[in-house]
Amino acid sequence: MSNDPLKLQRRSLTPFLSKRVPPIPSEDERKVCPEKKSNWISQLFFLWLNPILKVGYKRTLQVDDMYLLADTTKVEYLATQFNSYFEHYLQIAQEQHIANKCTERGETVPTSSVDPDDDLADFKVPRKMFLWCLFLTCKWQYTFAAVSVTVAGLLNCLTPLVTKELIKYVEMKALGLEHHTGRGVGLAIGVPIMLISGSLCISQGFYRGMLTGAQLKGVLTKAILEKSFRLNPQSRHQFPASKITSMMSTDTARIDFAAGFQPFLISFPSSLICILVVLIVNLGASALMGFAVLVVFLVGIGGVSKKMFAVRKSATVFTDQRVNYIKEVLNNLKIIKFYSWEEAYFKIISDVRTKEMDRLYVMQGMRNIVITFSSTLSTFASIAAFLVLYSTGSSKSNPANIFSSISLFNVFSS
């Protein structure tokens, strides 16, 4: 691939397309992202991205090829929204804190003998309030993401029921007991429609979840940066530049990642209940054995994940120490060179890095265990359920029930 942005790229369909290479637009020619103004079909299938995709297929995309952000999606607008919510609920929390202090002294707020600033000396911002303000900043977008993922999960859970009926229809048709062709055609069409609808809902939910994560990352980065300019000497000592940099990069990146996948966690209970009900209908009491195996695996995964988060937290301590030492070296390089302290600082940073890497290796091992358990979850659960089904000689051991149940176990693991 050539480095020249205006050179036609050689791709599979290039011989069948026009050889004209689209020019790079100037700053004045850039268009605002048309997503919000496009029709619902364009938004559903992401057709508003076609102009960029067409250009990217012919030549390498440049920064000026990207859409400009709409006013309602810019960091400035979202940060203003977040700050207004935060200040509103912060005032309510502070007033409640002062009222609680007065109640403890047997006083009321108007008759308080203590200055409000003294009552607020031990005030801490509630974590739930902060999370609530983040949610309100992108409430409609994030709610739509959660609903989309939930609908997708329910569709994936209900699709095996339609598959089950289709298998029954084929069995009856082969035996000559089914004469209504329209029912089979309807079931055959219904399965792909449900699968496509589930995929579209997943795409919409994942896109809006990841978009919300990126927007919140920008909002928090701006808020942290503005706050760092207003720190007093005591706060500057408590939050040095290295720690602020770590918060704006590492911590906000984790919030970005979490916001993108949080809708899947929200949709998990409804999908779990739906899967369990359908499995009991298909396999009877045998499904409970498979569900018990699922619970055992989930408990194991939860325990390992909890330990992994604890190791991650301990590794963060050494990460902050390493960043602080490197910052100290960069700020005092002349003094270090003058006194020949290079080896001493190198040893300190190396030791901290070694301790950090030891914990990261342990965390990576735990992550591999979680991935292994997750990938084999459906296999062991289905084996346990079918063994019990076979040993009890249940009348439910027919192809329709078995194949639809296997699909449900696979849906659960995914």
CSV table of N, CA and C in Angstrom, one decimal, residues 12 16 54 96 107 115 148 234 277 306 343:
chain,number,residue,atom,x,y,z
A,12,SER,N,-9.9,-5.6,-4.1
A,12,SER,CA,-10.5,-6.7,-4.9
A,12,SER,C,-11.5,-6.1,-6.0
A,16,PHE,N,-13.4,-2.9,-11.1
A,16,PHE,CA,-14.8,-2.7,-11.5
A,16,PHE,C,-15.3,-1.3,-11.2
A,54,LYS,N,-16.6,4.7,1.0
A,54,LYS,CA,-16.3,4.7,-0.4
A,54,LYS,C,-15.0,5.4,-0.6
A,96,GLN,N,-27.6,18.3,52.5
A,96,GLN,CA,-28.0,17.1,53.3
A,96,GLN,C,-27.0,16.8,54.4
A,107,GLU,N,-29.7,20.4,66.6
A,107,GLU,CA,-30.0,21.8,66.1
A,107,GLU,C,-30.6,21.7,64.8
A,115,ASP,N,-20.4,27.1,61.8
A,115,ASP,CA,-20.3,27.6,60.4
A,115,ASP,C,-20.5,26.5,59.4
A,148,SER,N,-31.4,-2.0,23.5
A,148,SER,CA,-31.1,-2.7,22.3
A,148,SER,C,-30.4,-4.0,22.6
A,234,GLN,N,-1.9,22.4,48.9
A,234,GLN,CA,-2.1,21.1,49.5
A,234,GLN,C,-2.6,20.1,48.5
A,277,VAL,N,-35.9,-20.8,31.7
A,277,VAL,CA,-37.3,-21.2,31.5
A,277,VAL,C,-37.4,-22.1,30.3
A,306,LYS,N,-12.6,-11.6,41.1
A,306,LYS,CA,-12.5,-10.7,42.3
A,306,LYS,C,-11.0,-10.7,42.7
A,343,GLU,N,22.6,5.1,38.7
A,343,GLU,CA,22.5,3.7,39.0
A,343,GLU,C,21.5,3.5,40.1
